[in-house]
Coordinates of C-alpha atoms in Angstrom, one line a residue:
X1 CA 13.7 13.3 -5.3
X2 CA 10.4 11.3 -5.3
X3 CA 10.1 8.7 -2.6
X4 CA 7.7 5.8 -3.3
X5 CA 6.6 3.3 -0.7
X6 CA 4.8 0.2 -1.9
X7 CA 2.5 -2.2 -0.1
X8 CA -0.3 -4.6 -1.1
X9 CA -3.6 -5.8 0.2
X10 CA -5.3 -9.1 -0.6
X11 CA -3.4 -11.9 -2.2
X12 CA -3.1 -13.4 -5.7
X13 CA -4.3 -16.9 -4.9
X14 CA -7.4 -18.4 -6.6
X15 CA -8.5 -20.8 -4.0
X16 CA -12.0 -20.8 -2.6
X17 CA -11.2 -18.6 0.5
X18 CA -9.0 -16.2 -1.4
X19 CA -9.8 -12.5 -1.7
X20 CA -11.8 -11.4 -4.7
X21 CA -9.5 -8.4 -5.3
X22 CA -5.8 -7.6 -5.2
X23 CA -4.5 -4.1 -4.6
X24 CA -1.0 -2.6 -4.8
X25 CA -0.6 0.9 -3.4
X26 CA 2.3 3.3 -3.9
X27 CA 2.5 6.3 -1.7
X28 CA 4.6 9.1 -3.3
X29 CA 6.1 12.1 -1.4
X30 CA 8.8 14.7 -2.0
X31 CA 8.8 15.8 1.6
X32 CA 10.0 12.6 3.4
X33 CA 10.8 14.3 6.7
X34 CA 7.3 15.8 7.1
X35 CA 5.7 12.5 6.3
X36 CA 7.9 10.7 8.9
X37 CA 7.0 13.3 11.6
X38 CA 3.3 12.9 11.0
X39 CA 3.5 9.1 11.3
X40 CA 5.6 9.3 14.4
X41 CA 3.2 11.7 16.0
X42 CA 0.2 9.5 15.3
X43 CA 2.0 6.4 16.7
X44 CA 3.1 8.3 19.8
X45 CA -0.6 9.2 20.6
X46 CA -1.5 5.5 20.6
X47 CA 1.5 4.4 22.6
X48 CA 0.8 7.1 25.2
X49 CA -2.8 5.7 25.5
X50 CA -1.4 2.2 26.3
X51 CA -0.9 0.6 22.9
X52 CA 1.5 -2.4 23.4
X53 CA 4.9 -1.5 22.1
X54 CA 5.5 -4.9 20.6
X55 CA 2.3 -4.8 18.5
X56 CA 2.8 -3.1 15.2
X57 CA 0.4 -0.3 14.5
X58 CA -1.4 -1.1 11.2
X59 CA -4.8 -0.6 9.8
X60 CA -5.6 -4.3 10.4
X61 CA -4.4 -4.3 14.0
X62 CA -6.3 -1.1 15.0
X63 CA -9.5 -2.4 13.2
X64 CA -9.1 -5.7 15.0
X65 CA -8.2 -4.2 18.4
X66 CA -11.5 -5.3 20.1
X67 CA -10.3 -8.9 19.7
X68 CA -6.9 -8.2 21.3
X69 CA -7.2 -8.1 25.1
X70 CA -3.8 -6.4 25.4
X71 CA -5.1 -3.3 23.6
X72 CA -6.8 -0.8 26.0
X73 CA -10.6 -0.6 25.5
X74 CA -10.4 3.2 25.2
X75 CA -8.5 2.6 22.0
X76 CA -10.7 -0.1 20.5
X77 CA -13.8 1.9 21.4
X78 CA -12.7 4.8 19.1
X79 CA -10.9 2.8 16.5
X80 CA -12.8 4.3 13.6
X81 CA -11.9 7.9 14.7
X82 CA -8.3 6.8 15.2
X83 CA -7.9 5.4 11.8
X84 CA -9.6 8.4 10.3
X85 CA -7.2 10.8 12.1
X86 CA -4.2 8.7 10.9
X87 CA -5.4 8.8 7.3
X88 CA -6.0 12.5 7.4
X89 CA -2.6 13.1 8.9
X90 CA -0.9 11.1 6.1
X91 CA -2.9 13.0 3.5
X92 CA -2.2 16.4 5.1
X93 CA 0.9 17.0 3.0
X94 CA 1.4 17.1 -0.8
X95 CA 1.4 13.3 -0.9
X96 CA -0.3 11.2 -3.6
X97 CA -1.3 7.5 -3.5
X98 CA -1.3 5.6 -6.8
X99 CA -2.8 2.2 -6.9
X100 CA -3.6 -0.9 -9.0
X101 CA -6.8 -2.7 -8.3
X102 CA -7.5 -6.1 -9.9
X103 CA -10.5 -8.4 -9.8
X104 CA -8.5 -11.5 -10.0
X105 CA -10.9 -13.8 -11.8
X106 CA -10.7 -11.5 -14.9
X107 CA -6.9 -11.3 -15.1
X108 CA -5.4 -13.3 -18.0
X109 CA -4.9 -17.0 -17.1
X110 CA -1.3 -16.9 -18.4
X111 CA -0.5 -14.2 -15.9
X112 CA -2.2 -15.9 -13.0
X113 CA -0.8 -19.3 -13.7
X114 CA 2.8 -18.1 -14.2
X115 CA 5.6 -18.7 -11.8
X116 CA 4.9 -17.3 -8.3
X117 CA 5.1 -13.5 -8.1
X118 CA 5.1 -12.8 -11.9
X119 CA 1.6 -11.3 -11.6
X120 CA 2.7 -9.0 -8.8
X121 CA 5.7 -7.8 -10.8
X122 CA 3.6 -7.2 -13.8
X123 CA 0.8 -5.3 -12.0
X124 CA 3.3 -3.2 -10.0
X125 CA 5.6 -2.4 -12.9
X126 CA 2.6 -1.4 -15.0
X127 CA 1.2 0.8 -12.3
X128 CA 4.5 2.6 -11.9
X129 CA 5.0 3.1 -15.7
X130 CA 1.5 4.4 -16.2
X131 CA 1.7 6.9 -13.3
X132 CA 5.3 7.9 -14.0
X133 CA 5.2 10.7 -16.6
X134 CA 2.5 12.8 -14.8
X135 CA 3.3 12.1 -11.2
X136 CA 6.9 11.2 -10.4
X137 CA 9.2 11.6 -13.4
X138 CA 12.7 12.3 -12.0
X139 CA 15.0 10.8 -9.4
X140 CA 13.3 7.9 -7.6
X141 CA 13.8 6.0 -4.4
X142 CA 11.4 3.0 -4.2
X143 CA 10.9 1.1 -0.9
X144 CA 8.9 -2.2 -0.9
X145 CA 7.6 -3.9 2.2
X146 CA 10.1 -6.7 3.0
X147 CA 7.3 -9.0 4.1
X148 CA 5.3 -8.8 0.9
X149 CA 4.1 -12.3 0.2
X150 CA 3.7 -11.7 -3.5
X151 CA 7.1 -10.4 -4.8
X152 CA 8.8 -13.0 -6.9
X153 CA 12.3 -12.5 -5.5
X154 CA 14.1 -9.3 -4.8
X155 CA 16.5 -9.6 -7.7
X156 CA 13.8 -10.4 -10.2
X157 CA 11.4 -7.7 -8.9
X158 CA 14.1 -5.0 -8.8
X159 CA 15.4 -5.9 -12.3
X160 CA 12.0 -6.1 -13.8
X161 CA 10.8 -2.7 -12.4
X162 CA 14.1 -1.0 -13.4
X163 CA 13.8 -2.4 -16.9
X164 CA 10.2 -1.2 -17.2
X165 CA 11.0 2.3 -16.0
X166 CA 14.0 2.7 -18.2
X167 CA 12.5 0.9 -21.3
X168 CA 9.0 2.2 -21.1
X169 CA 9.4 5.6 -19.4
X170 CA 12.9 6.5 -20.6
X171 CA 14.0 7.0 -17.0
X172 CA 17.6 8.3 -17.0
X173 CA 18.0 9.7 -13.5
X174 CA 18.9 8.2 -10.1
X175 CA 16.9 5.0 -9.2
X176 CA 17.2 2.9 -6.1
X177 CA 15.0 0.0 -5.1
X178 CA 15.1 -1.5 -1.6
X179 CA 13.1 -3.8 0.6
X180 CA 12.6 -3.1 4.3
X181 CA 10.6 -4.2 7.3
X182 CA 7.6 -1.9 7.7
X183 CA 8.2 -1.4 11.4
X184 CA 11.5 0.3 10.5
X185 CA 10.2 2.6 7.9
X186 CA 7.5 5.3 8.5
X187 CA 6.7 5.5 4.8
X188 CA 5.8 1.8 4.7
X189 CA 3.7 2.3 7.8
X190 CA 1.8 5.1 6.1
X191 CA 1.2 3.3 2.8
X192 CA -0.1 0.3 4.9
X193 CA -3.0 2.4 6.1
X194 CA -3.7 3.8 2.6
X195 CA -3.7 0.3 1.1
X196 CA -5.9 -1.0 3.8
X197 CA -8.5 1.8 3.4
X198 CA -8.6 1.4 -0.4
X199 CA -8.9 -2.4 -0.3
X200 CA -11.9 -2.2 2.0
X201 CA -13.7 -0.1 -0.6
X202 CA -13.4 -2.9 -3.1
X203 CA -13.4 -6.1 -1.1
X204 CA -16.0 -5.1 1.6
X205 CA -17.9 -2.4 -0.3
X206 CA -17.1 0.0 2.6
X207 CA -15.8 3.4 1.5
X208 CA -15.9 5.7 4.6
X209 CA -12.1 5.4 5.0
X210 CA -11.1 5.5 1.3
X211 CA -13.3 8.6 0.9
X212 CA -10.8 10.4 3.1
X213 CA -8.1 9.8 0.5
X214 CA -10.0 11.1 -2.6
X215 CA -8.1 14.3 -2.9
X216 CA -4.8 12.5 -2.6
X217 CA -5.4 9.8 -5.2
X218 CA -3.2 10.2 -8.2
X219 CA -3.4 7.4 -10.7
X220 CA -5.7 4.4 -10.4
X221 CA -4.8 1.4 -12.6
X222 CA -8.1 -0.5 -12.8
X223 CA -8.2 -4.1 -13.9
X224 CA -11.8 -5.0 -14.3
X225 CA -12.9 -4.0 -10.8
X226 CA -16.5 -3.3 -11.9
X227 CA -16.8 -6.2 -14.2
X228 CA -19.2 -8.9 -13.0

């Protein structure tokens, strides 16, 4: 069984203060228990150091910890090392991250102007289909962050992705698609960190975190990221 956990960074709006890029990351593992144990271990370290239990541990929350007075200074002072250790822990197993990166201004206008969420469904479905044959052909369990602001609706997303996998990839084996809160699912917590690190590379031009993932990157579906 291949387990896929999907998260996104950036957003698909085109207003003046919108992000320049939009990224969808899919973390794939066949050893779910090992991944969960590594995530729990890294979270336990932070909680033991005084991380507030009601503050979700995410890439953005650790990076922004100097601005949260409830987070101990000893954590915020070494935030870069902490994030690096978490990324390396996630990548320690035979896990792969596949991602779609889009420079939004170059995406087709009919995609960007379509009903809300259509662009997300298209980019995500295309990523999964292009990575499928080489990386995760076989029984699939897909989990998407419940709080994704970009999914069209659960039924339309699920039906679209299933149709693409069956129609484009000839998928015939088990397939389940579910939506969950990230704080309940270690796999979603893990892909959040990967998505955050990869997005910083494109949106901020800062690659020290994404460089830690280079041996675990599977398929990159690039939509004009280098086009001016």
